[in-house]
PDB file of C-alpha atoms in Angstrom:
ATOM      1  CA  GLU A   1      85.721  97.588  99.306  1.00 82.00           C
ATOM      2  CA  ASP A   2      82.180  96.971 100.733  1.00 88.00           C
ATOM      3  CA  LYS A   3      79.408  98.346  98.462  1.00 92.00           C
ATOM      4  CA  VAL A   4      75.915  99.289  99.406  1.00 95.00           C
ATOM      5  CA  VAL A   5      73.825 100.826  96.426  1.00 95.00           C
ATOM      6  CA  GLN A   6      70.245 102.336  96.817  1.00 96.00           C
ATOM      7  CA  SER A   7      67.745 103.121  94.081  1.00 96.00           C
ATOM      8  CA  PRO A   8      66.082 105.234  93.151  1.00 96.00           C
ATOM      9  CA  LEU A   9      68.016 108.263  94.264  1.00 94.00           C
ATOM     10  CA  SER A  10      64.712 110.079  94.906  1.00 95.00           C
ATOM     11  CA  LEU A  11      61.028 109.887  94.015  1.00 96.00           C
ATOM     12  CA  VAL A  12      58.078 112.057  94.381  1.00 97.00           C
ATOM     13  CA  VAL A  13      54.823 110.362  95.147  1.00 97.00           C
ATOM     14  CA  HIS A  14      51.272 111.422  96.136  1.00 97.00           C
ATOM     15  CA  GLU A  15      49.643 110.473  99.496  1.00 97.00           C
ATOM     16  CA  GLY A  16      48.086 106.987  99.296  1.00 97.00           C
ATOM     17  CA  ASP A  17      50.666 105.710  96.686  1.00 97.00           C
ATOM     18  CA  THR A  18      52.664 102.689  97.578  1.00 97.00           C
ATOM     19  CA  VAL A  19      56.463 102.970  97.260  1.00 97.00           C
ATOM     20  CA  THR A  20      59.355 100.468  96.770  1.00 98.00           C
ATOM     21  CA  LEU A  21      62.792 101.273  97.742  1.00 98.00           C
ATOM     22  CA  ASN A  22      65.710  99.114  96.639  1.00 98.00           C
ATOM     23  CA  CYS A  23      69.013  98.248  98.315  1.00 98.00           C
ATOM     24  CA  SER A  24      71.697  95.998  96.929  1.00 97.00           C
ATOM     25  CA  TYR A  25      74.981  95.083  98.473  1.00 97.00           C
ATOM     26  CA  GLU A  26      78.357  93.539  97.798  1.00 96.00           C
ATOM     27  CA  VAL A  27      80.219  92.944 101.015  1.00 93.00           C
ATOM     28  CA  THR A  28      82.529  90.618 102.827  1.00 91.00           C
ATOM     29  CA  ASN A  29      81.235  88.777 105.763  1.00 90.00           C
ATOM     30  CA  PHE A  30      77.745  89.831 105.880  1.00 92.00           C
ATOM     31  CA  ARG A  31      75.992  89.902 109.100  1.00 90.00           C
ATOM     32  CA  SER A  32      72.935  92.015 108.801  1.00 91.00           C
ATOM     33  CA  LEU A  33      70.975  94.668 106.785  1.00 94.00           C
ATOM     34  CA  LEU A  34      69.441  97.593 108.425  1.00 93.00           C
ATOM     35  CA  TRP A  35      66.981 100.109 107.306  1.00 95.00           C
ATOM     36  CA  TYR A  36      66.798 103.686 108.748  1.00 94.00           C
ATOM     37  CA  LYS A  37      64.718 106.786 108.121  1.00 95.00           C
ATOM     38  CA  GLN A  38      66.294 110.269 108.264  1.00 93.00           C
ATOM     39  CA  GLU A  39      63.835 113.161 108.608  1.00 91.00           C
ATOM     40  CA  LYS A  40      66.201 116.087 109.855  1.00 80.00           C
ATOM     41  CA  LYS A  41      69.383 115.093 111.638  1.00 80.00           C
ATOM     42  CA  ALA A  42      69.918 111.751 113.206  1.00 87.00           C
ATOM     43  CA  PRO A  43      68.758 108.695 111.427  1.00 90.00           C
ATOM     44  CA  THR A  44      66.135 106.459 113.294  1.00 90.00           C
ATOM     45  CA  PHE A  45      66.048 102.665 113.146  1.00 89.00           C
ATOM     46  CA  LEU A  46      63.271 100.945 111.076  1.00 94.00           C
ATOM     47  CA  PHE A  47      64.225  97.383 110.545  1.00 91.00           C
ATOM     48  CA  MET A  48      67.092  94.831 110.937  1.00 92.00           C
ATOM     49  CA  LEU A  49      67.128  91.786 108.521  1.00 93.00           C
ATOM     50  CA  THR A  50      69.428  88.730 108.762  1.00 91.00           C
ATOM     51  CA  SER A  51      67.467  85.821 107.120  1.00 89.00           C
ATOM     52  CA  SER A  52      66.349  85.667 103.528  1.00 90.00           C
ATOM     53  CA  GLY A  53      62.590  85.486 102.791  1.00 89.00           C
ATOM     54  CA  ILE A  54      61.258  86.571 106.038  1.00 89.00           C
ATOM     55  CA  GLU A  55      59.215  89.798 105.931  1.00 92.00           C
ATOM     56  CA  LYS A  56      59.495  92.449 108.784  1.00 93.00           C
ATOM     57  CA  LYS A  57      56.529  94.744 109.171  1.00 95.00           C
ATOM     58  CA  SER A  58      55.725  97.768 111.031  1.00 94.00           C
ATOM     59  CA  GLY A  59      52.590  99.541 110.335  1.00 96.00           C
ATOM     60  CA  ARG A  60      52.674 100.449 106.721  1.00 97.00           C
ATOM     61  CA  LEU A  61      56.116  99.662 106.318  1.00 97.00           C
ATOM     62  CA  SER A  62      57.620  96.380 105.536  1.00 97.00           C
ATOM     63  CA  SER A  63      61.001  94.829 104.356  1.00 97.00           C
ATOM     64  CA  ILE A  64      62.416  91.823 103.045  1.00 96.00           C
ATOM     65  CA  LEU A  65      66.056  90.408 102.350  1.00 96.00           C
ATOM     66  CA  ASP A  66      67.129  88.239  99.672  1.00 95.00           C
ATOM     67  CA  LYS A  67      70.665  86.804 100.460  1.00 91.00           C
ATOM     68  CA  LYS A  68      71.056  84.934  97.483  1.00 93.00           C
ATOM     69  CA  GLU A  69      70.561  87.964  95.124  1.00 93.00           C
ATOM     70  CA  LEU A  70      72.041  90.283  97.603  1.00 95.00           C
ATOM     71  CA  PHE A  71      69.324  92.687  97.908  1.00 96.00           C
ATOM     72  CA  SER A  72      66.474  94.077 100.045  1.00 97.00           C
ATOM     73  CA  ILE A  73      63.464  96.131  99.540  1.00 98.00           C
ATOM     74  CA  LEU A  74      61.542  98.598 101.660  1.00 98.00           C
ATOM     75  CA  ASN A  75      57.808  99.163 100.940  1.00 98.00           C
ATOM     76  CA  ILE A  76      55.703 101.854 102.275  1.00 98.00           C
ATOM     77  CA  THR A  77      51.972 101.527 101.580  1.00 98.00           C
ATOM     78  CA  ALA A  78      49.351 104.180 101.828  1.00 98.00           C
ATOM     79  CA  THR A  79      52.081 106.828 102.093  1.00 98.00           C
ATOM     80  CA  GLN A  80      51.480 110.050 104.055  1.00 97.00           C
ATOM     81  CA  THR A  81      53.209 113.260 104.110  1.00 97.00           C
ATOM     82  CA  GLY A  82      54.927 112.244 107.304  1.00 96.00           C
ATOM     83  CA  ASP A  83      56.622 109.528 105.306  1.00 97.00           C
ATOM     84  CA  SER A  84      58.800 112.188 103.507  1.00 97.00           C
ATOM     85  CA  ALA A  85      62.504 111.503 104.439  1.00 95.00           C
ATOM     86  CA  ILE A  86      65.716 109.988 103.450  1.00 94.00           C
ATOM     87  CA  TYR A  87      65.706 106.348 103.649  1.00 96.00           C
ATOM     88  CA  LEU A  88      68.946 104.789 104.401  1.00 95.00           C
ATOM     89  CA  CYS A  89      70.051 101.084 103.977  1.00 95.00           C
ATOM     90  CA  ALA A  90      73.210  99.881 105.815  1.00 93.00           C
ATOM     91  CA  VAL A  91      74.998  96.543 106.010  1.00 93.00           C
ATOM     92  CA  THR A  92      76.938  95.265 108.806  1.00 91.00           C
ATOM     93  CA  THR A  93      79.965  92.997 108.409  1.00 88.00           C
ATOM     94  CA  ALA A  94      82.291  91.044 110.588  1.00 82.00           C
ATOM     95  CA  GLY A  95      84.591  93.397 112.622  1.00 78.00           C
ATOM     96  CA  ASN A  96      81.490  95.717 113.408  1.00 81.00           C
ATOM     97  CA  LYS A  97      81.800  97.793 110.159  1.00 86.00           C
ATOM     98  CA  LEU A  98      78.456  99.532 109.335  1.00 87.00           C
ATOM     99  CA  THR A  99      78.354 100.693 105.639  1.00 90.00           C
ATOM    100  CA  PHE A 100      75.581 102.757 104.474  1.00 92.00           C
ATOM    101  CA  GLY A 101      74.229 103.135 100.915  1.00 94.00           C
ATOM    102  CA  GLY A 102      73.466 106.624  99.421  1.00 92.00           C
ATOM    103  CA  GLY A 103      69.951 106.877 100.428  1.00 94.00           C
ATOM    104  CA  THR A 104      66.676 107.350  98.662  1.00 95.00           C
ATOM    105  CA  ARG A 105      64.863 110.726  99.112  1.00 94.00           C
ATOM    106  CA  VAL A 106      61.173 110.223  99.329  1.00 96.00           C
ATOM    107  CA  LEU A 107      58.828 113.222  98.929  1.00 97.00           C
ATOM    108  CA  VAL A 108      55.160 112.691  99.487  1.00 97.00           C
ATOM    109  CA  LYS A 109      52.871 115.270  98.327  1.00 97.00           C
ATOM    110  CA  PRO A 110      49.473 115.899  99.785  1.00 95.00           C
TER     111      PRO A 110
ATOM    112  CA  ASP B   1      70.216 111.233 130.758  1.00 64.00           C
ATOM    113  CA  GLY B   2      72.144 108.910 128.764  1.00 70.00           C
ATOM    114  CA  GLY B   3      73.043 109.873 125.104  1.00 91.00           C
ATOM    115  CA  ILE B   4      75.631 110.879 122.449  1.00 94.00           C
ATOM    116  CA  THR B   5      76.670 114.436 122.223  1.00 95.00           C
ATOM    117  CA  GLN B   6      78.303 116.189 119.232  1.00 96.00           C
ATOM    118  CA  SER B   7      79.793 119.595 119.424  1.00 95.00           C
ATOM    119  CA  PRO B   8      79.928 122.147 118.125  1.00 95.00           C
ATOM    120  CA  LYS B   9      76.550 122.010 116.215  1.00 94.00           C
ATOM    121  CA  TYR B  10      77.769 124.575 113.504  1.00 94.00           C
ATOM    122  CA  LEU B  11      81.326 125.242 112.678  1.00 93.00           C
ATOM    123  CA  PHE B  12      82.959 127.750 110.081  1.00 92.00           C
ATOM    124  CA  ARG B  13      86.725 127.575 109.315  1.00 89.00           C
ATOM    125  CA  LYS B  14      88.960 128.991 106.735  1.00 88.00           C
ATOM    126  CA  GLU B  15      90.751 126.987 104.097  1.00 86.00           C
ATOM    127  CA  GLY B  16      93.946 125.504 105.624  1.00 86.00           C
ATOM    128  CA  GLN B  17      92.871 125.310 109.082  1.00 89.00           C
ATOM    129  CA  ASN B  18      92.497 122.101 110.919  1.00 92.00           C
ATOM    130  CA  VAL B  19      89.250 121.608 113.130  1.00 94.00           C
ATOM    131  CA  THR B  20      88.116 119.112 115.670  1.00 96.00           C
ATOM    132  CA  LEU B  21      84.723 117.770 116.121  1.00 97.00           C
ATOM    133  CA  SER B  22      83.669 116.395 119.403  1.00 98.00           C
ATOM    134  CA  CYS B  23      81.850 113.286 120.102  1.00 98.00           C
ATOM    135  CA  GLU B  24      81.113 111.991 123.579  1.00 97.00           C
ATOM    136  CA  GLN B  25      78.774 109.291 124.900  1.00 96.00           C
ATOM    137  CA  ASN B  26      77.759 108.187 128.251  1.00 95.00           C
ATOM    138  CA  LEU B  27      76.020 104.908 127.283  1.00 92.00           C
ATOM    139  CA  ASN B  28      78.986 102.777 127.989  1.00 92.00           C
ATOM    140  CA  HIS B  29      79.051 101.755 124.360  1.00 92.00           C
ATOM    141  CA  ASP B  30      82.238  99.982 122.887  1.00 92.00           C
ATOM    142  CA  ALA B  31      81.862 100.952 119.303  1.00 93.00           C
ATOM    143  CA  MET B  32      82.079 104.526 117.889  1.00 95.00           C
ATOM    144  CA  TYR B  33      81.675 105.689 114.449  1.00 95.00           C
ATOM    145  CA  TRP B  34      82.123 108.847 112.298  1.00 97.00           C
ATOM    146  CA  TYR B  35      80.165 109.466 109.040  1.00 96.00           C
ATOM    147  CA  ARG B  36      80.146 112.219 106.648  1.00 96.00           C
ATOM    148  CA  GLN B  37      76.926 113.203 104.801  1.00 93.00           C
ATOM    149  CA  ASP B  38      76.643 115.547 101.822  1.00 91.00           C
ATOM    150  CA  PRO B  39      73.294 117.288 100.782  1.00 83.00           C
ATOM    151  CA  GLY B  40      70.773 114.833  99.861  1.00 75.00           C
ATOM    152  CA  GLN B  41      73.173 111.805 100.108  1.00 80.00           C
ATOM    153  CA  GLY B  42      73.812 108.907 102.237  1.00 85.00           C
ATOM    154  CA  LEU B  43      76.426 108.270 105.140  1.00 91.00           C
ATOM    155  CA  ARG B  44      79.947 107.487 104.183  1.00 93.00           C
ATOM    156  CA  LEU B  45      81.986 105.815 106.893  1.00 92.00           C
ATOM    157  CA  ILE B  46      85.199 108.015 107.861  1.00 96.00           C
ATOM    158  CA  TYR B  47      86.592 105.958 110.897  1.00 96.00           C
ATOM    159  CA  TYR B  48      85.277 103.550 113.407  1.00 94.00           C
ATOM    160  CA  SER B  49      86.493 102.200 116.729  1.00 95.00           C
ATOM    161  CA  GLN B  50      85.589  99.139 118.605  1.00 92.00           C
ATOM    162  CA  ILE B  51      87.824  99.520 121.597  1.00 92.00           C
ATOM    163  CA  VAL B  52      89.784 102.109 123.362  1.00 95.00           C
ATOM    164  CA  ASN B  53      93.177 103.009 121.720  1.00 95.00           C
ATOM    165  CA  ASP B  54      92.152 101.214 118.502  1.00 95.00           C
ATOM    166  CA  PHE B  55      90.339 102.389 115.416  1.00 96.00           C
ATOM    167  CA  GLN B  56      89.966 101.425 111.633  1.00 94.00           C
ATOM    168  CA  LYS B  57      89.772 103.561 108.646  1.00 95.00           C
ATOM    169  CA  GLY B  58      86.460 103.615 106.859  1.00 92.00           C
ATOM    170  CA  ASP B  59      85.793 104.264 103.006  1.00 89.00           C
ATOM    171  CA  ILE B  60      86.746 107.919 103.120  1.00 94.00           C
ATOM    172  CA  ALA B  61      89.428 108.393 105.698  1.00 96.00           C
ATOM    173  CA  GLU B  62      91.897 110.633 103.778  1.00 95.00           C
ATOM    174  CA  GLY B  63      92.183 114.004 105.348  1.00 95.00           C
ATOM    175  CA  TYR B  64      90.625 113.001 108.484  1.00 97.00           C
ATOM    176  CA  SER B  65      92.265 111.665 111.890  1.00 97.00           C
ATOM    177  CA  VAL B  66      90.569 110.231 115.113  1.00 98.00           C
ATOM    178  CA  SER B  67      91.732 109.188 118.627  1.00 97.00           C
ATOM    179  CA  ARG B  68      90.077 106.864 120.956  1.00 98.00           C
ATOM    180  CA  GLU B  69      91.811 107.544 124.402  1.00 97.00           C
ATOM    181  CA  LYS B  70      88.748 107.209 126.412  1.00 96.00           C
ATOM    182  CA  LYS B  71      85.773 104.857 125.818  1.00 96.00           C
ATOM    183  CA  GLU B  72      83.375 107.630 126.117  1.00 97.00           C
ATOM    184  CA  SER B  73      85.296 110.052 123.496  1.00 98.00           C
ATOM    185  CA  PHE B  74      85.845 109.722 119.752  1.00 98.00           C
ATOM    186  CA  PRO B  75      87.110 113.109 118.388  1.00 98.00           C
ATOM    187  CA  LEU B  76      87.419 113.699 114.687  1.00 98.00           C
ATOM    188  CA  THR B  77      90.001 116.247 113.396  1.00 97.00           C
ATOM    189  CA  VAL B  78      89.324 117.480 109.813  1.00 95.00           C
ATOM    190  CA  THR B  79      92.787 118.379 108.533  1.00 92.00           C
ATOM    191  CA  SER B  80      93.745 120.810 105.774  1.00 86.00           C
ATOM    192  CA  ALA B  81      94.452 117.901 103.783  1.00 85.00           C
ATOM    193  CA  GLN B  82      90.739 117.146 103.397  1.00 86.00           C
ATOM    194  CA  LYS B  83      89.961 118.728  99.790  1.00 86.00           C
ATOM    195  CA  ASN B  84      86.177 119.235 100.378  1.00 89.00           C
ATOM    196  CA  PRO B  85      85.439 119.329 104.035  1.00 92.00           C
ATOM    197  CA  THR B  86      82.079 121.121 103.849  1.00 94.00           C
ATOM    198  CA  ALA B  87      79.746 118.648 104.958  1.00 95.00           C
ATOM    199  CA  PHE B  88      77.257 117.252 107.848  1.00 95.00           C
ATOM    200  CA  TYR B  89      79.293 115.035 110.034  1.00 97.00           C
ATOM    201  CA  LEU B  90      77.376 112.328 112.194  1.00 96.00           C
ATOM    202  CA  CYS B  91      78.792 110.348 115.106  1.00 97.00           C
ATOM    203  CA  ALA B  92      77.200 107.264 116.322  1.00 95.00           C
ATOM    204  CA  SER B  93      77.889 104.509 118.929  1.00 94.00           C
ATOM    205  CA  SER B  94      76.594 101.010 119.975  1.00 90.00           C
ATOM    206  CA  PHE B  95      77.426  98.024 122.099  1.00 88.00           C
ATOM    207  CA  ILE B  96      79.527  95.627 120.042  1.00 81.00           C
ATOM    208  CA  ALA B  97      76.504  93.179 120.034  1.00 71.00           C
ATOM    209  CA  GLY B  98      74.136  95.860 119.243  1.00 73.00           C
ATOM    210  CA  VAL B  99      75.691  96.827 115.851  1.00 72.00           C
ATOM    211  CA  SER B 100      74.324  94.002 113.992  1.00 67.00           C
ATOM    212  CA  THR B 101      70.902  94.687 115.358  1.00 74.00           C
ATOM    213  CA  GLY B 102      70.822  98.199 114.388  1.00 73.00           C
ATOM    214  CA  GLU B 103      70.788  99.522 117.888  1.00 79.00           C
ATOM    215  CA  LEU B 104      72.941 102.370 116.923  1.00 85.00           C
ATOM    216  CA  PHE B 105      72.777 105.803 118.689  1.00 88.00           C
ATOM    217  CA  PHE B 106      73.318 108.919 116.583  1.00 91.00           C
ATOM    218  CA  GLY B 107      74.520 112.192 117.553  1.00 94.00           C
ATOM    219  CA  GLU B 108      72.648 115.223 116.336  1.00 92.00           C
ATOM    220  CA  GLY B 109      75.460 116.057 113.968  1.00 95.00           C
ATOM    221  CA  SER B 110      77.845 118.794 113.228  1.00 96.00           C
ATOM    222  CA  ARG B 111      77.670 120.957 110.232  1.00 95.00           C
ATOM    223  CA  LEU B 112      81.064 122.243 109.057  1.00 95.00           C
ATOM    224  CA  THR B 113      81.374 125.046 106.527  1.00 94.00           C
ATOM    225  CA  VAL B 114      84.749 125.973 104.969  1.00 90.00           C
ATOM    226  CA  LEU B 115      84.968 129.729 103.880  1.00 85.00           C
TER     227      LEU B 115
END
């Protein structure tokens, strides 16, 4: 069975802090790792990672994948209250199966 | 406008009743997915389908059933065999090539409450 595990389950930070979210996986026939942000209902896409060691950046968010150790991290620098959300990690495998992790709930306090 | 539509948004049912959640997309996507989300948690895969008349079980398929008779439609039935059906259900779709790139479109979700 494919497994995607995220940590921590939740965290509370203050505006301006930096957060690091972790995602580890054990899957068969890995194709890509995806990060999503879910604020209310539908998740929105953040990053797609397929190669080890190549950092993806978008504003204050960045992410990197380690295919040898089977994990990825998502960093958020200079956090703002608008960053409060559930962050979801997902892995796609051959056969177009998309497996999500349990999510990390981030709360940014003013 | 193209998109993916789930209905109903909210649904109440009594124990022992089956209920069907609708998911329709007009994006010409090949792949469609059903996920369940419990409060404060991630998404768990129930069923997914890559082509018409074919679908695969996800990690928590027990107590659920689906059909894919048309490309645009992927309804999910929550049967009375599902022990704890109260949850938020999300449907998603994608082109086959888009799955690995994260180009997944999500519906707005259906919240099912069993009384």
